[in-house]
PDB file of C-alpha atoms (C1' of nucleotides) in Angstrom:
ATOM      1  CA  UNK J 161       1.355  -0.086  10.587  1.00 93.00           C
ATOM      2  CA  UNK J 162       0.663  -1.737   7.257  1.00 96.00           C
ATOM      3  CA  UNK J 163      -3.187   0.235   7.261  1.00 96.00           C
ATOM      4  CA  UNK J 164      -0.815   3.383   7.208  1.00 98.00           C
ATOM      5  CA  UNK J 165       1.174   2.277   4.847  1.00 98.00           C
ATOM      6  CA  UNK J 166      -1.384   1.028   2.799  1.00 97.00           C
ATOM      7  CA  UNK J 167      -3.365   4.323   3.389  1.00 98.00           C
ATOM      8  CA  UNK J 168      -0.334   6.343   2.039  1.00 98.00           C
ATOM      9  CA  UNK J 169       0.320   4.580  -0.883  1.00 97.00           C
ATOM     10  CA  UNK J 170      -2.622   6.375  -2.721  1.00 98.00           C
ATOM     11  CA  UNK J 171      -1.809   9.747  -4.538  1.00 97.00           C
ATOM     12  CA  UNK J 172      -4.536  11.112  -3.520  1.00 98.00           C
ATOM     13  CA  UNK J 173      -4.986   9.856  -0.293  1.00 98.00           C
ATOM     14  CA  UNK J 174      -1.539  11.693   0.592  1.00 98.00           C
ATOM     15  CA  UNK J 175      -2.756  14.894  -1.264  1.00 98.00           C
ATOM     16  CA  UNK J 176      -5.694  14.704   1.382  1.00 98.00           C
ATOM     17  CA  UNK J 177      -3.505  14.630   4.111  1.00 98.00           C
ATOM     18  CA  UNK J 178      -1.386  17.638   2.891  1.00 97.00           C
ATOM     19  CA  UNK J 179      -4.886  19.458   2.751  1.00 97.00           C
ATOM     20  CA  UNK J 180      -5.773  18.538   5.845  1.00 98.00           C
ATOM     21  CA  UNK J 181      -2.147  19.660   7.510  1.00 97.00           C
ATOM     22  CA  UNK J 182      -3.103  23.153   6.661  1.00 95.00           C
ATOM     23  CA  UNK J 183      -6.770  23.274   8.350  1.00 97.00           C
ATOM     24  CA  UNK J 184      -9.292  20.879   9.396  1.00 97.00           C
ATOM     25  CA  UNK J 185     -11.908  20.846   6.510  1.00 97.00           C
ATOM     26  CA  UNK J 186     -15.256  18.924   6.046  1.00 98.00           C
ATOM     27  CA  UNK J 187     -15.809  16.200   3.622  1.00 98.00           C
ATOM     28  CA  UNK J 188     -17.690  18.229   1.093  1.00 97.00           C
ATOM     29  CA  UNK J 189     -14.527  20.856   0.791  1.00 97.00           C
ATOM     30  CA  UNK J 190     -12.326  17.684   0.354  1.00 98.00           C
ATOM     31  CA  UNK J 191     -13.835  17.039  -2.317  1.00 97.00           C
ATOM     32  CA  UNK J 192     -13.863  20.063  -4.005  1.00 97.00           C
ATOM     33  CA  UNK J 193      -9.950  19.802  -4.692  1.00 97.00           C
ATOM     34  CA  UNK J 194     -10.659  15.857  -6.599  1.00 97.00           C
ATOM     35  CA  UNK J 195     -12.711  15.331  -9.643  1.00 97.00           C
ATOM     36  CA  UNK J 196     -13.920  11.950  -8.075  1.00 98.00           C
ATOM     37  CA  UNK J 197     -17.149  11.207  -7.402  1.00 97.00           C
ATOM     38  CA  UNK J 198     -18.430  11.628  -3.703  1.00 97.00           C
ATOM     39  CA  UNK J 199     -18.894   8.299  -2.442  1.00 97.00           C
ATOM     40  CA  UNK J 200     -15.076   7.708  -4.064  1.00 98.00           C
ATOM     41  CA  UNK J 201     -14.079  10.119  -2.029  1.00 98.00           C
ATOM     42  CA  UNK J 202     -15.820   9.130   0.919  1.00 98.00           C
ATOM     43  CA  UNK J 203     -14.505   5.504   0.717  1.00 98.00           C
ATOM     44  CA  UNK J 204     -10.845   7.544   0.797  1.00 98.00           C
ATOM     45  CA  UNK J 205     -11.565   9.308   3.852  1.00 98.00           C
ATOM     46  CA  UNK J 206     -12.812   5.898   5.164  1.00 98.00           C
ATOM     47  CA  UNK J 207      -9.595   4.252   4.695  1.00 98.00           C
ATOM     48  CA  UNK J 208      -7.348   7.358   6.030  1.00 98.00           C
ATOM     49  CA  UNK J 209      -9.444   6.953   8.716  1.00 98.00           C
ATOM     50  CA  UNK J 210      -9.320   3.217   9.430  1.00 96.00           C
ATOM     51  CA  UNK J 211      -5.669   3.805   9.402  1.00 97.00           C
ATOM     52  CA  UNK J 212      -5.852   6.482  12.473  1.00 97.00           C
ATOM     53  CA  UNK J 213      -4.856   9.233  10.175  1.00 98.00           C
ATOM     54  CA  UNK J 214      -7.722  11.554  10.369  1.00 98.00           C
ATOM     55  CA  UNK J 215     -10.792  11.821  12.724  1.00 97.00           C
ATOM     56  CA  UNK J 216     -13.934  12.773  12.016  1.00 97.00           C
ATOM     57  CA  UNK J 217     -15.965  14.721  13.895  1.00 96.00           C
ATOM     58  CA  UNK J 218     -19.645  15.894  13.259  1.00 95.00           C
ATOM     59  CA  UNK J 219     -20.630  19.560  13.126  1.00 96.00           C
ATOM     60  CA  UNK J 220     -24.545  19.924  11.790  1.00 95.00           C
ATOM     61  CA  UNK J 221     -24.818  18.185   8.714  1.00 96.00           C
ATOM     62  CA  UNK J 222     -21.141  17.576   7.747  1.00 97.00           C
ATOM     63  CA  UNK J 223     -18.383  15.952   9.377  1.00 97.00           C
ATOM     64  CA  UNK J 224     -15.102  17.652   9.920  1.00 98.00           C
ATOM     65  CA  UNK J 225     -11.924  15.983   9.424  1.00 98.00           C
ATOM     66  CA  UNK J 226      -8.421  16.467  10.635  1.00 98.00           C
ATOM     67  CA  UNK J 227      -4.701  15.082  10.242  1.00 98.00           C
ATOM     68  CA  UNK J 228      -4.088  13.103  13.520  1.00 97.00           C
ATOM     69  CA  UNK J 229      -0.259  14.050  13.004  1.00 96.00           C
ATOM     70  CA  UNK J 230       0.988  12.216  15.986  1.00 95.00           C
ATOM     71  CA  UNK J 231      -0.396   8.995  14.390  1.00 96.00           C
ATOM     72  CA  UNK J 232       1.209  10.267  10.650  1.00 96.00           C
ATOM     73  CA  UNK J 233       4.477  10.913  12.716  1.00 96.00           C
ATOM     74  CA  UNK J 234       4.893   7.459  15.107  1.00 94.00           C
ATOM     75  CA  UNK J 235       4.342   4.817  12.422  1.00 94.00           C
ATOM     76  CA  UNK J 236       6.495   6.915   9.959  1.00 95.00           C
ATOM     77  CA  UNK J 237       9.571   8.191  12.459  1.00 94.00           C
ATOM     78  CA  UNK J 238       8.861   4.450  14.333  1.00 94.00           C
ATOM     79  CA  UNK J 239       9.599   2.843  11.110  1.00 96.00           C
ATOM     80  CA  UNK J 240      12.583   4.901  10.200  1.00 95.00           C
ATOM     81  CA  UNK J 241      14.379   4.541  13.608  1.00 94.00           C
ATOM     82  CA  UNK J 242      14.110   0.546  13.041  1.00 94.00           C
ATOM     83  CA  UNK J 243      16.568   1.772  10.331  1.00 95.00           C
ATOM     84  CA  UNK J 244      18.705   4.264  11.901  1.00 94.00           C
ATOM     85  CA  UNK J 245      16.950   7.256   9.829  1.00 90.00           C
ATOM     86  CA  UNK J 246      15.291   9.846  11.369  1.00 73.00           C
ATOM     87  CA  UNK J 247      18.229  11.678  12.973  1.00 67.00           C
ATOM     88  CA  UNK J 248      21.349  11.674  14.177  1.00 53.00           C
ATOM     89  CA  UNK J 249      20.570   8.697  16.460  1.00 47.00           C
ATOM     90  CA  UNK J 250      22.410   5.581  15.371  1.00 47.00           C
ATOM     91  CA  UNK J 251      20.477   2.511  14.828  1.00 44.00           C
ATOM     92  CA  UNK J 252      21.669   1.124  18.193  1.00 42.00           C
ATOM     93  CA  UNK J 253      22.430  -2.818  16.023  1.00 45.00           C
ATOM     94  CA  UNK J 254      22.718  -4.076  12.599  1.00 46.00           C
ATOM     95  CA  UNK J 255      24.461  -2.238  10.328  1.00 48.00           C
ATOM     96  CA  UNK J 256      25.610   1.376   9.234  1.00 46.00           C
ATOM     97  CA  UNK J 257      25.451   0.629   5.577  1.00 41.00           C
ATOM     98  CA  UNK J 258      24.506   3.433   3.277  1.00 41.00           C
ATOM     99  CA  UNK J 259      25.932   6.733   4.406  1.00 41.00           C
ATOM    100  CA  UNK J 260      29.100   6.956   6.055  1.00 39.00           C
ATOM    101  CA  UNK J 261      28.805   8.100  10.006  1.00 39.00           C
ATOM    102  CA  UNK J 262      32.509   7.153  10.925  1.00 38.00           C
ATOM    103  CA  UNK J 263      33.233   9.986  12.955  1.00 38.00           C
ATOM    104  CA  UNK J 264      34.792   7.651  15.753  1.00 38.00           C
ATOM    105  CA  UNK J 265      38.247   6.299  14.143  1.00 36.00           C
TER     106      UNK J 265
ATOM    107  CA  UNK T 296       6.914   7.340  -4.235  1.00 93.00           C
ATOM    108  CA  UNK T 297       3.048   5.449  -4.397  1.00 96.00           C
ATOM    109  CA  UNK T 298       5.299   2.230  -5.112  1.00 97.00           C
ATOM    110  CA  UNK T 299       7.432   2.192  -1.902  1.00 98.00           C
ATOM    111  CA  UNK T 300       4.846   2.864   0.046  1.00 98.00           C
ATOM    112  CA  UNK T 301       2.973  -0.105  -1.073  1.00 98.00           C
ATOM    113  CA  UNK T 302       5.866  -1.912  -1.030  1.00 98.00           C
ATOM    114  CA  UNK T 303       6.087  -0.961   2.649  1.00 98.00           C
ATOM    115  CA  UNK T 304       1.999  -1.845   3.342  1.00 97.00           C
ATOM    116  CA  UNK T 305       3.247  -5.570   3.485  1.00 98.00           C
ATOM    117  CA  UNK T 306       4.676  -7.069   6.790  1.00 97.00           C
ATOM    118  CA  UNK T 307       6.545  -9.751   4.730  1.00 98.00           C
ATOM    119  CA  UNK T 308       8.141  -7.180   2.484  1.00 98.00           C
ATOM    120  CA  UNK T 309       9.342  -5.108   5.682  1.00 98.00           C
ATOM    121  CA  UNK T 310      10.511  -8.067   7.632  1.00 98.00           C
ATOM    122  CA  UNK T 311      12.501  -8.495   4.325  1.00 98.00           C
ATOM    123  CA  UNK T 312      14.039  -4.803   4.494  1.00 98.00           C
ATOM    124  CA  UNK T 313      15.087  -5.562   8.191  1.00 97.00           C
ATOM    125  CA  UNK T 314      16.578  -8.636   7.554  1.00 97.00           C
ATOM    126  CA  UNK T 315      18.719  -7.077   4.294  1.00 98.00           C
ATOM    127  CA  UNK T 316      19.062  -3.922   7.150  1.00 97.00           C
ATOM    128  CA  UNK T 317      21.889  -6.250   8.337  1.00 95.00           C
ATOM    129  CA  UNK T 318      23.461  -7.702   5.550  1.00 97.00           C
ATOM    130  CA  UNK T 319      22.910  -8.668   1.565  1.00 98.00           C
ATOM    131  CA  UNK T 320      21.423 -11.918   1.278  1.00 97.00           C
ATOM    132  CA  UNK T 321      20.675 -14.384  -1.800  1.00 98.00           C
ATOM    133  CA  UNK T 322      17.099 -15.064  -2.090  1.00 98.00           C
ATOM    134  CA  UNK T 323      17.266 -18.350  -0.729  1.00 97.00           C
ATOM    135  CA  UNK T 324      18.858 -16.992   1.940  1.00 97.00           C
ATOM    136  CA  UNK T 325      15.897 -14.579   2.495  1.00 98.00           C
ATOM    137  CA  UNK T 326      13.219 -17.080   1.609  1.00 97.00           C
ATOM    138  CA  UNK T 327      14.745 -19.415   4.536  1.00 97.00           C
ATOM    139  CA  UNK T 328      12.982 -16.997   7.388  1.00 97.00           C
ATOM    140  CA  UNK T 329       9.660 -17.327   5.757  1.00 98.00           C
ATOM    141  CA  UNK T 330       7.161 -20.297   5.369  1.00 97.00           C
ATOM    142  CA  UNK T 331       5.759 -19.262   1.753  1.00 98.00           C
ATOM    143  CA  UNK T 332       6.661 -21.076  -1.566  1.00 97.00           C
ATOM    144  CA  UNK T 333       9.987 -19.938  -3.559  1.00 98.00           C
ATOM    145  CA  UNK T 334       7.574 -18.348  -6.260  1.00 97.00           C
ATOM    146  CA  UNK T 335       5.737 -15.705  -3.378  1.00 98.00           C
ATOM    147  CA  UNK T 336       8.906 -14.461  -2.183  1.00 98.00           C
ATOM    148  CA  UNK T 337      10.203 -14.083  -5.342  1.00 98.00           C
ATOM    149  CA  UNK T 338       7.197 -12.001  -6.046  1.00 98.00           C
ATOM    150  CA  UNK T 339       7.686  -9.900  -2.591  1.00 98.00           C
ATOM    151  CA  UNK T 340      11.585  -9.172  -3.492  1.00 98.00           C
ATOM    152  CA  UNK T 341      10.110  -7.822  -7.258  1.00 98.00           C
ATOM    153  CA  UNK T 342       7.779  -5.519  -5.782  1.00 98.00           C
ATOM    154  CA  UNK T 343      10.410  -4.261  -3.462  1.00 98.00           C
ATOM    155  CA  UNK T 344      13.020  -4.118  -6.571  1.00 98.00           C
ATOM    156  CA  UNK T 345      10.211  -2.200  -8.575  1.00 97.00           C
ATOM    157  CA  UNK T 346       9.914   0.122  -6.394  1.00 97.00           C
ATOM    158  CA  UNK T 347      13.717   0.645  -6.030  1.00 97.00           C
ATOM    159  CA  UNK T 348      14.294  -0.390  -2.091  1.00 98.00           C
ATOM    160  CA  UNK T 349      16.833  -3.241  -3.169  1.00 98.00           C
ATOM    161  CA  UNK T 350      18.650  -4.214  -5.913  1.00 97.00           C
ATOM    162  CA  UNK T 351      20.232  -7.542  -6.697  1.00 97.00           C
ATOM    163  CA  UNK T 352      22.814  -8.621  -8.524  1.00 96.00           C
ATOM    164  CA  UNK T 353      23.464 -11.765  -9.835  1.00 96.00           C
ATOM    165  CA  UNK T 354      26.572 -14.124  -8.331  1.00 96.00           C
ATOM    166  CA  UNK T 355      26.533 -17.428  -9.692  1.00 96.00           C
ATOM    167  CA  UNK T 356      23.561 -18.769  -9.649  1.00 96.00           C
ATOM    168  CA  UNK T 357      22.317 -17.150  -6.755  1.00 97.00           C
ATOM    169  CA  UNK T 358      20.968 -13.552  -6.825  1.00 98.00           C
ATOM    170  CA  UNK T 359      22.606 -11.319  -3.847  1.00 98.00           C
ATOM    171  CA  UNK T 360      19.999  -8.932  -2.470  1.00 98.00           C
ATOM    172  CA  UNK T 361      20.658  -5.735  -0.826  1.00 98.00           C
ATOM    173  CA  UNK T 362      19.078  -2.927   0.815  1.00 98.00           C
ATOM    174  CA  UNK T 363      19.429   0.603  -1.340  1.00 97.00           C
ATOM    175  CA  UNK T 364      18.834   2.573   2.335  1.00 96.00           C
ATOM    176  CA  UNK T 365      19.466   6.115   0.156  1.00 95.00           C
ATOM    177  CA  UNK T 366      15.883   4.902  -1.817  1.00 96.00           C
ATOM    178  CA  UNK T 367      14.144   4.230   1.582  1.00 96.00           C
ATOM    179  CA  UNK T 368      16.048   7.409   2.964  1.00 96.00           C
ATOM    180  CA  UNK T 369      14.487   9.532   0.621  1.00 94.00           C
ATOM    181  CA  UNK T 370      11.010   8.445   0.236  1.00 94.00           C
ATOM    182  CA  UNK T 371       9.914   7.832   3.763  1.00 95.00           C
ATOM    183  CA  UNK T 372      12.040  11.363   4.698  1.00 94.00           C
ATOM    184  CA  UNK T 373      11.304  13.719   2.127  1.00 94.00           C
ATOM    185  CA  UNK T 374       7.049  12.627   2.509  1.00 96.00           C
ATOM    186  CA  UNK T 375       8.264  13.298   5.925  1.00 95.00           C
ATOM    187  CA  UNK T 376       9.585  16.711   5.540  1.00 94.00           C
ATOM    188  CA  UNK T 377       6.053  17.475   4.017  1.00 94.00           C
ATOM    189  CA  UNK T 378       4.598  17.501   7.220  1.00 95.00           C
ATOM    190  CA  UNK T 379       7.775  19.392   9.015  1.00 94.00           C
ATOM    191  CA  UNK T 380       8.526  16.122  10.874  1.00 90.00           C
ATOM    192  CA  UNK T 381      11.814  14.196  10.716  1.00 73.00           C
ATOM    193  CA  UNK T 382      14.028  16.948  12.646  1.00 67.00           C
ATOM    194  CA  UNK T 383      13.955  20.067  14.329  1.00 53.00           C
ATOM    195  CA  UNK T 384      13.576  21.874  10.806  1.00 47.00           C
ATOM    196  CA  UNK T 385      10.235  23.569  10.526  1.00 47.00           C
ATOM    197  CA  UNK T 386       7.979  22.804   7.413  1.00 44.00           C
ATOM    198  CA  UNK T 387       8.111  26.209   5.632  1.00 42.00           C
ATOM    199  CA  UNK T 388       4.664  26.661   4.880  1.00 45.00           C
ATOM    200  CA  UNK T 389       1.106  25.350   6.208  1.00 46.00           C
ATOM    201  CA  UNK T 390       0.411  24.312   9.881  1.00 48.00           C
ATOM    202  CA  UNK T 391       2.261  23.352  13.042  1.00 47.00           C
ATOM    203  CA  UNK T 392      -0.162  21.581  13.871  1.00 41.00           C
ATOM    204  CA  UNK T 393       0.196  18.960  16.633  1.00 41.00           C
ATOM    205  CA  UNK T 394       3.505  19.073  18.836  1.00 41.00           C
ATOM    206  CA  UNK T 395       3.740  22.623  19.918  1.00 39.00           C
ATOM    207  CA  UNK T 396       6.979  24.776  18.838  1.00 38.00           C
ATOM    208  CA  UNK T 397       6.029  27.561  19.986  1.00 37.00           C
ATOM    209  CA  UNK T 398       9.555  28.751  20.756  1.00 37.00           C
ATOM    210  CA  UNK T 399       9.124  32.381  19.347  1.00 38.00           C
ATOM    211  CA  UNK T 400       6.637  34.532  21.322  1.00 35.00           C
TER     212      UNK T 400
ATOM    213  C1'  DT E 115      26.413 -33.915 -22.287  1.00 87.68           C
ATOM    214  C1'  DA E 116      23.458 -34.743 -18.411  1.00 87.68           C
ATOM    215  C1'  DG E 117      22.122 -33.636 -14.091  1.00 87.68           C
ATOM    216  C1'  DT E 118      21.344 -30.378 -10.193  1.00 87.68           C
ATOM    217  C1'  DT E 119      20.349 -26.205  -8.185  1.00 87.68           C
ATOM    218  C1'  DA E 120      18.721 -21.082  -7.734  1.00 87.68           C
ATOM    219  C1'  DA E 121      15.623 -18.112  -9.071  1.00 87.68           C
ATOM    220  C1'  DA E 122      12.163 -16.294 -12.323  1.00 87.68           C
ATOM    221  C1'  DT E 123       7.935 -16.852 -15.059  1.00 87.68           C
ATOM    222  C1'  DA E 124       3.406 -18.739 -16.361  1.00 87.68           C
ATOM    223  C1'  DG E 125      -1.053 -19.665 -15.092  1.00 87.68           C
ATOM    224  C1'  DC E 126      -4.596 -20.222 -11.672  1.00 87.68           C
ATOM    225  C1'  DT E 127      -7.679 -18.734  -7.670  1.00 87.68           C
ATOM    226  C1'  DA E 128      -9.505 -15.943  -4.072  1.00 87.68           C
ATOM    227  C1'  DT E 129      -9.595 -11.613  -2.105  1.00 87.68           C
ATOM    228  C1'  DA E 130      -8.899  -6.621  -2.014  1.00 87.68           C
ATOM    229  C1'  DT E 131      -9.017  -2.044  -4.218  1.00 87.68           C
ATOM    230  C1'  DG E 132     -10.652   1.959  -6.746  1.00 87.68           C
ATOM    231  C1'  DT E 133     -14.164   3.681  -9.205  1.00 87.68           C
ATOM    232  C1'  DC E 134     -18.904   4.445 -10.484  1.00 87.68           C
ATOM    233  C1'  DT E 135     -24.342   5.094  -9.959  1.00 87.68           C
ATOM    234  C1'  DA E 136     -28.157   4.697  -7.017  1.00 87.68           C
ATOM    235  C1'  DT E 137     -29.853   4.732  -2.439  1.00 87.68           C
ATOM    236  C1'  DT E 138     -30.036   5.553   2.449  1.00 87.68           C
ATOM    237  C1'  DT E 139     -29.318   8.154   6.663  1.00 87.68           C
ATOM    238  C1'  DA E 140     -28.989  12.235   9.290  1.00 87.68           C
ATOM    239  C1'  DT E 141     -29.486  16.978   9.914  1.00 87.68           C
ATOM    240  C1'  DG E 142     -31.202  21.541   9.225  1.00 87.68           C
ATOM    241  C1'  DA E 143     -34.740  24.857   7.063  1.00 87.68           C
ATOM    242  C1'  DG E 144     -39.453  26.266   5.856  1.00 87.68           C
TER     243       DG E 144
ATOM    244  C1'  DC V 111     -44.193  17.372   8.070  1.00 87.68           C
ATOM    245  C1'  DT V 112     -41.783  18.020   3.759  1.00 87.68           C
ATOM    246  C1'  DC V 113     -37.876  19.405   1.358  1.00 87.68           C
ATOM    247  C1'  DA V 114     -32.930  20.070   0.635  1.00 87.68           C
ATOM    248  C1'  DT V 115     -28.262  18.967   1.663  1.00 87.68           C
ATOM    249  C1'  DA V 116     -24.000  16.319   3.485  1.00 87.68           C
ATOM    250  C1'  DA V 117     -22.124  12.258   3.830  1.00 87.68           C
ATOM    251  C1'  DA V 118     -22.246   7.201   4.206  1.00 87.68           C
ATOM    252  C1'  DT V 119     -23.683   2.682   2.377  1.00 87.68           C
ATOM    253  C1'  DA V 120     -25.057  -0.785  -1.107  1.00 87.68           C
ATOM    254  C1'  DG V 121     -24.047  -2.998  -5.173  1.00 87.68           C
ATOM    255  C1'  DA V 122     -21.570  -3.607  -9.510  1.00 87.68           C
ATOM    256  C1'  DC V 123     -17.414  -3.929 -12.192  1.00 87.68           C
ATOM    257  C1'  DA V 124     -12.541  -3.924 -13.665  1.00 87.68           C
ATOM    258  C1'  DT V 125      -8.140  -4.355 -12.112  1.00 87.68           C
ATOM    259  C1'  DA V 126      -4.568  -5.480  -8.744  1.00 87.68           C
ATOM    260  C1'  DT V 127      -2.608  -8.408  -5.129  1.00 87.68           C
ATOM    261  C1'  DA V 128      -1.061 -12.449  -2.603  1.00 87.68           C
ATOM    262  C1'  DG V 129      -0.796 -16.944  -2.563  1.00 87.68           C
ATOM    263  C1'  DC V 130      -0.159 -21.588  -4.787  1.00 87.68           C
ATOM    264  C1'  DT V 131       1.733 -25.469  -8.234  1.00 87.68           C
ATOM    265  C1'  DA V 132       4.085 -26.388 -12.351  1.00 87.68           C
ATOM    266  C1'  DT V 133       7.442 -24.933 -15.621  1.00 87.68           C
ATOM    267  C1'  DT V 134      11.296 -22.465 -17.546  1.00 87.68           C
ATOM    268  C1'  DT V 135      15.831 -20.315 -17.527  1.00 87.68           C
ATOM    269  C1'  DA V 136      20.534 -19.827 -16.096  1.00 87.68           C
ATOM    270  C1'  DA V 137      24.566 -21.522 -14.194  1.00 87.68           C
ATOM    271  C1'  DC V 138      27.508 -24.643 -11.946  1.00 87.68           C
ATOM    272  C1'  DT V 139      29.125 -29.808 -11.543  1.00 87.68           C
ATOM    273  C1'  DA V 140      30.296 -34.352 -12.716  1.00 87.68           C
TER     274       DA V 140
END
DNA sequence: TAGTTAAATAGCTATATGTCTATTTATGAG
DNA sequence: CTCATAAATAGACATATAGCTATTTAACTA
């Protein structure tokens, strides 16, 4: 959970996930879209991975990496539902705060 | 939107959202379910004040925290909605990806 | 005016992070 | 076997983070 967090909190760690949502993609092509070096980039991918948020997977001499989106989806949607976001699903206790939901006078 | 997220990559810092989930709170009051020194949670509620999650307002000499839910809300839904999750409301562009929606043959 | 209390700030330390260059490892091509 | 290429690892460095103790600031109380 925090390693997700953590993970996310980097610009361009998120801007490699939103690559990655579109089509798995190998290190190298990555790296194209960043002006970072390639070990910088590899230490990225390292961390993204750590968290469970992408998976590697060797093809010939690169390794191919994809968005693990069930992982991306449970510790974000798990997180919200611990505070009643997430859909129309009330936060069964604690409290309603923010926006009003009072449909039951 | 990098600053909630690492406010989020802390465990202390979350246990403080759920906590202010329920009710505002001084700092005391929040410091009281934790075993650090005054100073560190002091530090913990600034991080989560920088990066807008609560907001506190002074009462005496105590400082009332609460929870600006509308701040998490946003940031942990609309990185959400990048990746089409968070409802039934498809991501406009880019991949389905993992769960299957394949409702329209 | 002192004294007490709540919280922030200052200053310190150890560890973690993001970046780099240089090197190593693994694979494929000649 | 040698060379070229893709990616990881090693090592260095600057900055950030999380924790602490000690101090300061702000506000109430006697």
């Amino acid at each position: 959970m925090s390693e997700v967090f953590k993970a996310l909190s980097d610009p361009t760690r998120r801007r490699v996930l939103e690559l990655l949502r579109s089509t798995p993609m190998s290190a190298g092509e990555i790296g194209d879209h960043f002006s970072f070096s390639q070990p910088t980039m590899s230490a990225h991918l390292s961390v993204l991975k750590q968290a469970g948020l992408i998976e590697g997977e060797k093809v010939g001499k690169q390794i191919i990496y994809c968005l693990k989106m069930s992982v991306l989806e449970d510790a974000l949607m798990g997180f919200a539902k611990t505070f009643g976001l997430g859909r129309d699903e009330d936060a069964r206790a604690g409290a309603p705060s923010s926006a009003a939901k009072e449909i039951k006078p």
